[in-house]
């Protein structure tokens, strides 16, 4: 019996495909998310919109809170640790979370190194803005990738930018010769082996989700049509007027992302969406997506 | 042969890729009308609560039960959970196989594992079983044939007539023998 293999780590993310992973801050939120059809939840003390508002240093959540959320649902529970903070990751693995998000939403603990994720049995998801960043994270052992987007804004523009960049680059390298791939790998700072594997498959070797600023069923379906495998919705659900209705609608929108009739139906009467912050209004220092190396 | 893969949530794409390699036509099933004209249906791995809710909301449960009167169905992992008669908690299930299932029976993700399996009537040596937050079968009725057990006795593959269920994920390996077995089940049925 072999545990913690690449196949079971990457495979768990494959089970989440076509699904919605929702940020929750209480066991009650987690149950609402599960009832709405979330395929997993992200257990947090504060959703990204509140992390922005609160300021200061954002750290791993209290293990007690994460354990309570784990006890309240049967679906997988993820939790975030700071970039490079491998001890927070060890603690999350010790309490048995199903996935760790090494996340730019928290304050980075290391400005040069990410966690060596191959050392863990628990799988990791990491954010990216482009293919080079994604493949660097995979080389470090990430078993799942997501766009960074700009968390806590309700503005989908950065998630679109990052998904288009990653997926567009994959289309581009799929047409390259092998000698061109070598130069390309050097240019984007990624391993040649991973670049070749991605070019041959026409996709990354791990699952790729959208995250960061999604707030509506239409946002979720937009990301799916651009070619991601599933979506994270953070502040967009529990910062809205009717979380349960919005959560259910986003779940349906991800399954039926190519069916405008169903998308129209599920978008009706959801109440207020979260109050957004336009990404262009953010000062450079307030942007979370630039964190990560 | 036309095979449908329930495409509400989970790794339906991986099943489709395996089936296409074996030369069959594959259709993603999201709405009741997508079941028309299929010879077999695969219910993939994924979150069984999510798949069950989406199947209920889009009125797929009765059409799948109707399809099951003559069609063949194979559930992997979350799909096995949906095919059970009893899963020990309240969630939408199909009840197609007379068995009781324990969800997440081996623990959380850190306990997910790979193991070489001996599967009854499957030629060509051991099959690599990939178990991810996997369920196990804790009781089977008299009409249910056990195809595979782990060393500790856990039942991880069963068949009842036209219905097949596995706790593990053949679609995550390059081994297509169980997909071929399912297609053979369909060809050989009366």
Coordinates of C-alpha atoms in Angstrom, one line a residue:
Chain A
X1 CA 0.0 0.0 0.0
X2 CA 1.6 3.2 -1.2
X3 CA 0.4 6.6 0.2
X4 CA 1.1 10.1 -1.0
X5 CA 2.0 9.1 -4.5
X6 CA 1.9 11.7 -7.3
X7 CA -1.1 9.7 -8.8
X8 CA -3.2 10.0 -5.6
X9 CA -2.2 13.6 -5.1
X10 CA -3.0 14.7 -8.6
X11 CA -5.9 12.3 -8.8
X12 CA -7.7 14.0 -5.9
X13 CA -7.8 17.2 -7.9
X14 CA -9.1 15.3 -10.9
X15 CA -12.1 14.3 -8.7
X16 CA -12.8 18.0 -8.1
X17 CA -13.1 18.8 -11.8
X18 CA -16.3 20.4 -13.0
X19 CA -16.9 21.5 -9.4
X20 CA -16.9 24.6 -7.2
X21 CA -14.6 25.0 -4.2
X22 CA -16.1 27.6 -1.7
X23 CA -14.4 29.7 1.0
X24 CA -16.1 29.2 4.4
X25 CA -15.3 30.7 7.8
X26 CA -17.7 28.7 10.0
X27 CA -19.1 25.1 10.2
X28 CA -22.5 26.6 9.3
X29 CA -21.1 28.1 6.1
X30 CA -19.5 24.7 5.3
X31 CA -22.8 23.0 5.6
X32 CA -24.5 25.6 3.4
X33 CA -21.8 25.1 0.8
X34 CA -22.1 21.3 1.0
X35 CA -25.9 21.5 0.7
X36 CA -25.5 23.7 -2.4
X37 CA -23.3 21.1 -4.1
X38 CA -19.7 22.4 -3.4
X39 CA -17.2 19.7 -4.3
X40 CA -14.9 21.0 -1.5
X41 CA -14.6 23.9 0.9
X42 CA -11.6 26.1 1.9
X43 CA -11.6 26.6 5.6
X44 CA -10.5 30.2 6.7
X45 CA -10.8 32.6 9.5
X46 CA -11.6 35.4 7.1
X47 CA -12.5 35.5 3.4
X48 CA -10.1 37.5 1.2
X49 CA -12.4 40.6 1.1
X50 CA -12.1 40.7 4.9
X51 CA -8.4 40.0 4.9
X52 CA -8.1 43.1 2.6
X53 CA -10.3 45.2 4.9
X54 CA -8.6 44.0 8.1
X55 CA -5.0 44.6 6.9
X56 CA -2.0 43.5 9.0
X57 CA -0.4 40.1 8.7
X58 CA -2.6 37.3 7.4
X59 CA -1.6 33.8 8.6
X60 CA -2.8 30.2 8.6
X61 CA -6.2 29.9 10.3
X62 CA -6.6 28.4 13.8
X63 CA -6.4 24.6 13.6
X64 CA -9.3 24.4 16.0
X65 CA -11.6 26.2 13.5
X66 CA -10.3 24.1 10.6
X67 CA -11.0 20.9 12.6
X68 CA -14.5 22.0 13.4
X69 CA -15.2 22.6 9.8
X70 CA -13.7 19.2 8.9
X71 CA -16.0 17.6 11.4
X72 CA -19.1 19.3 10.0
X73 CA -19.0 18.1 6.3
X74 CA -18.2 14.9 4.4
X75 CA -16.7 16.7 1.4
X76 CA -13.0 17.5 1.2
X77 CA -11.7 20.4 3.3
X78 CA -8.8 22.6 2.1
X79 CA -6.8 25.2 4.1
X80 CA -4.3 27.9 3.3
X81 CA -0.8 28.4 4.5
X82 CA 1.6 31.3 3.7
X83 CA 3.9 31.1 0.8
X84 CA 7.2 29.4 1.9
X85 CA 5.8 28.6 5.4
X86 CA 6.4 24.9 5.5
X87 CA 5.7 24.6 9.2
X88 CA 2.2 25.9 8.8
X89 CA 1.9 23.2 6.1
X90 CA 3.2 20.6 8.5
X91 CA 0.6 21.6 11.0
X92 CA -2.2 21.5 8.4
X93 CA -1.0 18.0 7.3
X94 CA -1.0 16.9 10.9
X95 CA -4.6 17.9 11.4
X96 CA -5.5 16.0 8.2
X97 CA -6.8 18.6 5.8
X98 CA -7.4 17.2 2.3
X99 CA -5.5 19.8 0.3
X100 CA -3.2 22.8 1.2
X101 CA -3.4 26.0 -0.7
X102 CA 0.1 27.7 -0.6
X103 CA -1.6 31.1 -1.0
X104 CA -0.7 34.6 -2.0
X105 CA -3.9 35.7 -0.2
X106 CA -1.9 35.3 3.1
X107 CA 1.2 37.3 3.8
X108 CA 4.2 35.6 2.3
X109 CA 6.7 34.1 4.9
X110 CA 9.5 33.7 2.4
X111 CA 10.3 36.1 -0.5
X112 CA 12.5 33.6 -2.4
X113 CA 11.4 30.1 -1.8
X114 CA 8.1 28.3 -2.1
X115 CA 7.5 25.1 0.0
X116 CA 9.1 21.9 -1.2
X117 CA 5.8 20.2 -1.7
X118 CA 7.2 16.8 -2.7
X119 CA 8.1 16.3 1.0
X120 CA 4.4 16.0 2.0
X121 CA 1.7 13.3 1.7
X122 CA -1.0 15.9 1.5
X123 CA -1.4 17.5 -1.9
X124 CA -0.9 21.2 -2.6
X125 CA -2.6 23.7 -4.9
X126 CA -0.8 26.9 -5.9
X127 CA -1.7 30.1 -7.8
X128 CA -0.2 31.3 -11.0
X129 CA -0.4 34.2 -13.4
X130 CA 1.3 32.5 -16.4
X131 CA 2.6 29.2 -17.6
X132 CA 6.1 29.7 -16.3
X133 CA 4.9 30.3 -12.8
X134 CA 2.5 27.3 -13.0
X135 CA 5.2 24.9 -14.2
X136 CA 7.6 26.2 -11.4
X137 CA 5.0 25.3 -8.8
X138 CA 4.4 21.9 -10.4
X139 CA 8.2 21.2 -10.3
X140 CA 8.1 22.0 -6.6
X141 CA 5.4 19.3 -6.2
X142 CA 2.1 21.2 -6.6
X143 CA -0.6 18.7 -7.6
X144 CA -3.1 21.3 -8.7
X145 CA -2.9 24.8 -10.1
X146 CA -5.3 27.7 -10.0
X147 CA -5.2 31.2 -11.5
X148 CA -4.4 33.9 -8.9
X149 CA -6.9 36.4 -10.2
X150 CA -7.2 39.2 -7.6
X151 CA -8.8 37.7 -4.5
X152 CA -11.4 39.6 -2.5
X153 CA -12.3 42.1 -5.2
X154 CA -15.3 40.5 -7.0
X155 CA -13.6 41.7 -10.2
X156 CA -13.0 38.8 -12.6
X157 CA -10.6 40.6 -14.9
X158 CA -7.4 39.3 -13.4
X159 CA -8.6 35.7 -13.4
X160 CA -9.5 36.1 -17.1
X161 CA -6.0 37.6 -17.8
X162 CA -4.2 34.7 -16.0
X163 CA -6.4 31.9 -17.5
X164 CA -6.0 33.3 -21.0
X165 CA -2.3 33.7 -20.5
X166 CA -1.8 30.0 -19.3
X167 CA -4.1 28.4 -21.8
X168 CA -3.0 30.6 -24.7
X169 CA 0.7 29.8 -24.0
X170 CA -0.2 26.1 -24.0
X171 CA -1.8 26.4 -27.4
X172 CA 1.3 28.3 -28.6
X173 CA 3.9 25.7 -27.4
X174 CA 1.8 22.8 -28.8
X175 CA 2.8 24.1 -32.2
X176 CA 6.5 24.5 -31.4
X177 CA 9.4 22.3 -32.5
X178 CA 11.5 20.6 -29.7
X179 CA 14.4 23.0 -30.2
X180 CA 12.1 25.9 -29.8
X181 CA 10.7 24.4 -26.6
X182 CA 14.1 24.5 -25.1
X183 CA 14.5 28.2 -25.7
X184 CA 11.0 28.8 -24.5
X185 CA 11.6 26.8 -21.3
X186 CA 14.6 29.0 -20.6
X187 CA 12.7 32.2 -21.3
X188 CA 9.8 31.4 -18.9
X189 CA 12.1 29.9 -16.2
X190 CA 10.4 26.4 -16.3
X191 CA 11.8 22.9 -16.5
X192 CA 12.2 21.7 -20.1
X193 CA 10.7 18.3 -19.2
X194 CA 7.5 19.9 -17.9
X195 CA 7.4 22.2 -21.0
X196 CA 7.7 19.2 -23.3
X197 CA 5.1 17.2 -21.4
X198 CA 2.6 20.1 -21.5
X199 CA 3.2 20.8 -25.2
X200 CA 2.7 17.1 -26.0
X201 CA -0.5 16.7 -24.0
X202 CA -1.9 20.1 -24.9
X203 CA -2.5 20.7 -21.3
X204 CA -0.7 20.9 -18.0
X205 CA 0.0 17.6 -16.2
X206 CA -2.2 18.7 -13.3
X207 CA -5.7 20.1 -13.0
X208 CA -6.1 23.8 -13.5
X209 CA -8.9 25.8 -11.7
X210 CA -9.9 29.5 -11.9
X211 CA -9.8 31.6 -8.7
X212 CA -9.7 35.2 -7.6
X213 CA -12.6 37.6 -8.1
X214 CA -15.3 35.3 -9.4
X215 CA -18.7 36.6 -8.1
X216 CA -21.5 35.4 -10.4
X217 CA -22.7 32.2 -12.2
X218 CA -21.7 34.0 -15.4
X219 CA -18.2 34.6 -14.1
X220 CA -17.9 30.9 -13.4
X221 CA -19.2 29.8 -16.8
X222 CA -16.9 32.4 -18.5
X223 CA -13.8 30.8 -16.8
X224 CA -15.0 27.3 -17.8
X225 CA -15.5 28.3 -21.4
X226 CA -12.0 29.7 -21.4
X227 CA -10.9 26.2 -20.6
X228 CA -10.3 25.8 -16.8
X229 CA -11.3 22.6 -15.1
X230 CA -13.3 24.1 -12.3
X231 CA -13.6 27.2 -10.0
X232 CA -12.8 28.5 -6.6
X233 CA -15.3 31.1 -5.3
X234 CA -14.0 33.0 -2.3
X235 CA -15.7 36.1 -1.0
X236 CA -18.2 36.0 -3.8
X237 CA -20.7 33.7 -2.0
X238 CA -20.7 34.6 1.7
X239 CA -20.3 38.3 1.0
X240 CA -23.4 38.3 -1.2
X241 CA -27.1 38.9 -0.3
X242 CA -28.2 35.3 -0.5
X243 CA -25.3 32.9 -0.1
X244 CA -27.2 29.6 -0.4
X245 CA -29.0 30.6 -3.6
X246 CA -25.8 32.1 -5.2
X247 CA -23.8 29.0 -4.2
X248 CA -26.4 26.6 -5.8
X249 CA -26.5 28.8 -9.0
X250 CA -22.7 28.8 -9.4
X251 CA -22.6 25.0 -9.0
X252 CA -25.1 24.6 -11.8
X253 CA -23.4 27.2 -13.9
X254 CA -20.1 25.2 -13.8
X255 CA -21.8 21.9 -14.8
X256 CA -23.9 23.6 -17.6
X257 CA -21.3 26.2 -18.6
X258 CA -22.0 25.7 -22.3
X259 CA -25.8 26.1 -22.1
X260 CA -26.9 29.7 -22.1
X261 CA -30.6 28.8 -21.5
X262 CA -29.6 27.1 -18.2
X263 CA -27.2 29.9 -17.3
X264 CA -30.0 32.5 -17.8
X265 CA -32.3 30.4 -15.6
X266 CA -29.8 30.1 -12.7
X267 CA -28.8 33.7 -12.9
X268 CA -32.3 35.0 -12.0
X269 CA -33.2 36.5 -8.7
X270 CA -30.0 35.9 -6.8
X271 CA -30.1 39.2 -4.8
X272 CA -27.2 41.4 -4.3
X273 CA -23.8 40.2 -5.6
X274 CA -20.8 41.1 -3.4
X275 CA -19.8 44.8 -3.5
X276 CA -16.8 44.8 -5.7
X277 CA -13.5 46.7 -5.9
X278 CA -12.3 47.4 -9.4
X279 CA -8.8 46.0 -9.7
X280 CA -7.7 49.2 -11.5
X281 CA -8.5 51.1 -8.3
X282 CA -6.1 49.1 -6.3
X283 CA -2.6 50.5 -5.6
X284 CA 0.2 48.3 -6.6
X285 CA 1.0 47.4 -3.0
X286 CA -2.6 46.2 -2.4
X287 CA -2.4 43.6 -5.2
X288 CA -2.1 40.1 -3.9
X289 CA -1.4 38.4 -7.3
X290 CA 2.1 39.9 -7.4
X291 CA 3.1 37.7 -4.4
X292 CA 4.9 34.5 -5.4
X293 CA 8.1 33.9 -7.3
Chain B
X1 CA -21.4 1.0 -29.3
X2 CA -22.6 4.2 -27.6
X3 CA -21.4 4.9 -24.0
X4 CA -22.5 7.8 -21.9
X5 CA -20.4 9.3 -19.1
X6 CA -22.4 11.2 -16.5
X7 CA -20.8 14.7 -16.8
X8 CA -22.2 16.6 -13.8
X9 CA -19.0 16.8 -11.8
X10 CA -15.8 14.7 -11.4
X11 CA -13.3 13.0 -13.7
X12 CA -15.7 12.3 -16.6
X13 CA -13.1 13.5 -19.1
X14 CA -10.6 10.8 -18.0
X15 CA -13.3 8.1 -18.6
X16 CA -14.1 9.5 -22.0
X17 CA -10.4 9.4 -23.0
X18 CA -10.2 5.7 -21.9
X19 CA -13.3 4.8 -23.8
X20 CA -12.3 6.6 -27.0
X21 CA -9.0 4.7 -27.0
X22 CA -11.0 1.5 -27.1
X23 CA -12.8 2.8 -30.2
X24 CA -16.3 3.5 -28.8
X25 CA -18.5 6.6 -29.2
X26 CA -18.7 8.6 -26.1
X27 CA -21.4 11.1 -25.0
X28 CA -21.3 13.4 -22.0
X29 CA -24.6 13.1 -20.1
X30 CA -25.9 16.2 -18.3
X31 CA -29.6 16.2 -19.1
X32 CA -32.2 13.4 -19.4
X33 CA -32.4 13.6 -23.2
X34 CA -28.6 12.7 -23.4
X35 CA -29.4 9.2 -22.2
X36 CA -31.4 8.3 -25.4
X37 CA -29.8 5.6 -27.5
X38 CA -27.0 4.7 -25.1
X39 CA -25.8 1.1 -24.5
X40 CA -24.0 1.8 -21.3
X41 CA -23.4 4.6 -18.8
X42 CA -20.4 5.3 -16.5
X43 CA -20.9 7.3 -13.3
X44 CA -17.4 8.7 -12.7
X45 CA -15.5 9.6 -9.6
X46 CA -16.2 13.0 -8.0
X47 CA -18.1 14.2 -5.0
X48 CA -21.1 11.9 -4.6
X49 CA -23.1 14.6 -2.8
X50 CA -22.5 17.1 -5.6
X51 CA -23.3 14.7 -8.4
X52 CA -26.4 13.4 -6.5
X53 CA -27.8 17.0 -6.0
X54 CA -27.2 18.0 -9.6
X55 CA -28.8 14.7 -10.8
X56 CA -31.8 15.5 -8.6
X57 CA -32.1 19.1 -9.7
X58 CA -32.0 18.3 -13.4
X59 CA -34.5 15.4 -13.0
X60 CA -31.9 12.7 -14.0
X61 CA -32.6 10.2 -11.3
X62 CA -35.8 8.6 -12.7
X63 CA -34.5 8.6 -16.3
X64 CA -31.3 6.8 -15.1
X65 CA -33.4 4.2 -13.2
X66 CA -35.5 3.8 -16.4
X67 CA -32.2 3.4 -18.4
X68 CA -31.0 0.8 -15.9
X69 CA -34.0 -1.5 -16.7
X70 CA -32.1 -2.5 -19.9
X71 CA -28.8 -0.6 -19.9
X72 CA -25.5 -1.4 -18.2
X73 CA -24.0 1.0 -15.6
X74 CA -20.6 1.2 -14.0
X75 CA -19.8 3.5 -11.1
X76 CA -16.2 4.3 -10.0
X77 CA -15.6 5.6 -6.4
X78 CA -18.2 8.4 -6.0
X79 CA -20.2 6.5 -8.7
X80 CA -20.1 3.3 -6.6
X81 CA -21.5 5.4 -3.7
X82 CA -24.4 6.5 -5.9
X83 CA -25.2 3.0 -7.0
X84 CA -25.5 1.7 -3.4
X85 CA -28.8 1.0 -1.6
X86 CA -27.5 2.4 1.7
X87 CA -24.6 4.8 2.4
X88 CA -25.4 5.4 6.1
X89 CA -26.4 9.0 5.6
X90 CA -29.0 11.0 3.8
X91 CA -28.0 12.0 0.3
X92 CA -29.5 11.2 -3.1
X93 CA -28.6 7.7 -4.3
X94 CA -29.8 5.4 -7.1
X95 CA -30.0 2.1 -5.1
X96 CA -29.1 0.0 -8.1
X97 CA -26.9 -2.6 -6.4
X98 CA -28.0 -4.5 -3.2
X99 CA -25.1 -3.3 -1.1
X100 CA -24.2 -1.1 1.8
X101 CA -21.3 1.3 1.4
X102 CA -19.2 3.3 3.8
X103 CA -18.0 6.6 2.4
X104 CA -14.4 7.8 2.9
X105 CA -13.8 4.4 4.5
X106 CA -10.0 4.5 4.5
X107 CA -9.7 8.0 6.0
X108 CA -9.0 11.5 4.5
X109 CA -6.8 12.4 1.6
X110 CA -3.5 11.8 3.4
X111 CA -4.6 8.1 3.7
X112 CA -5.4 7.8 -0.1
X113 CA -3.3 5.0 -1.6
X114 CA -2.3 2.8 -4.5
X115 CA -2.4 -1.0 -4.3
X116 CA -2.0 -3.9 -6.7
X117 CA -5.3 -5.8 -7.0
X118 CA -6.3 -9.3 -8.0
X119 CA -9.6 -9.0 -9.8
X120 CA -11.7 -12.0 -10.6
X121 CA -11.8 -13.1 -14.2
X122 CA -9.4 -10.3 -15.2
X123 CA -6.5 -11.8 -17.2
X124 CA -3.0 -10.3 -17.4
X125 CA -1.8 -10.0 -13.9
X126 CA -2.5 -7.5 -11.0
X127 CA -4.4 -4.3 -11.6
X128 CA -3.1 -1.0 -10.1
X129 CA -5.9 0.3 -7.9
X130 CA -5.9 4.0 -7.2
X131 CA -7.9 4.8 -4.1
X132 CA -8.7 8.4 -3.3
X133 CA -10.8 9.1 -0.2
X134 CA -12.3 5.9 -1.4
X135 CA -15.5 4.1 -0.2
X136 CA -15.7 0.4 0.6
X137 CA -18.6 -2.1 0.4
X138 CA -19.5 -3.3 3.9
X139 CA -22.5 -5.6 2.9
X140 CA -23.6 -7.3 -0.3
X141 CA -27.0 -9.0 -1.0
X142 CA -27.1 -12.6 -2.3
X143 CA -27.3 -11.5 -6.0
X144 CA -24.1 -9.5 -5.8
X145 CA -20.8 -11.0 -6.9
X146 CA -17.6 -9.8 -5.2
X147 CA -14.9 -9.3 -7.8
X148 CA -12.1 -7.9 -5.6
X149 CA -11.1 -7.6 -1.9
X150 CA -8.1 -6.0 -0.3
X151 CA -5.9 -8.0 2.0
X152 CA -7.8 -6.8 5.0
X153 CA -11.0 -8.1 3.5
X154 CA -12.5 -4.8 2.3
X155 CA -14.7 -5.3 -0.7
X156 CA -13.7 -2.9 -3.5
X157 CA -15.3 -4.2 -6.7
X158 CA -18.7 -5.9 -7.2
X159 CA -21.0 -6.9 -10.0
X160 CA -24.8 -7.4 -10.0
X161 CA -26.0 -8.4 -13.4
X162 CA -25.6 -5.4 -15.7
X163 CA -24.2 -3.3 -13.0
X164 CA -20.5 -2.9 -12.1
X165 CA -19.0 -0.8 -9.2
X166 CA -15.4 -0.2 -8.2
X167 CA -14.0 1.8 -5.2
X168 CA -10.9 2.7 -7.2
X169 CA -10.2 4.7 -10.4
X170 CA -9.1 2.6 -13.5
X171 CA -9.6 5.9 -15.4
X172 CA -6.5 7.3 -13.7
X173 CA -4.2 4.6 -15.0
X174 CA -3.1 3.6 -18.5
X175 CA -4.6 0.1 -17.9
X176 CA -7.8 -0.2 -20.0
X177 CA -8.7 -3.8 -19.0
X178 CA -11.7 -2.8 -16.8
X179 CA -13.1 -0.5 -19.4
X180 CA -12.8 -3.4 -21.9
X181 CA -14.5 -5.7 -19.3
X182 CA -17.4 -3.2 -19.0
X183 CA -17.8 -3.1 -22.8
X184 CA -17.7 -6.9 -22.9
X185 CA -20.4 -7.0 -20.3
X186 CA -22.6 -4.9 -22.6
X187 CA -21.8 -7.0 -25.7
X188 CA -22.6 -10.3 -23.9
X189 CA -25.8 -9.3 -22.2
X190 CA -29.0 -10.9 -23.5

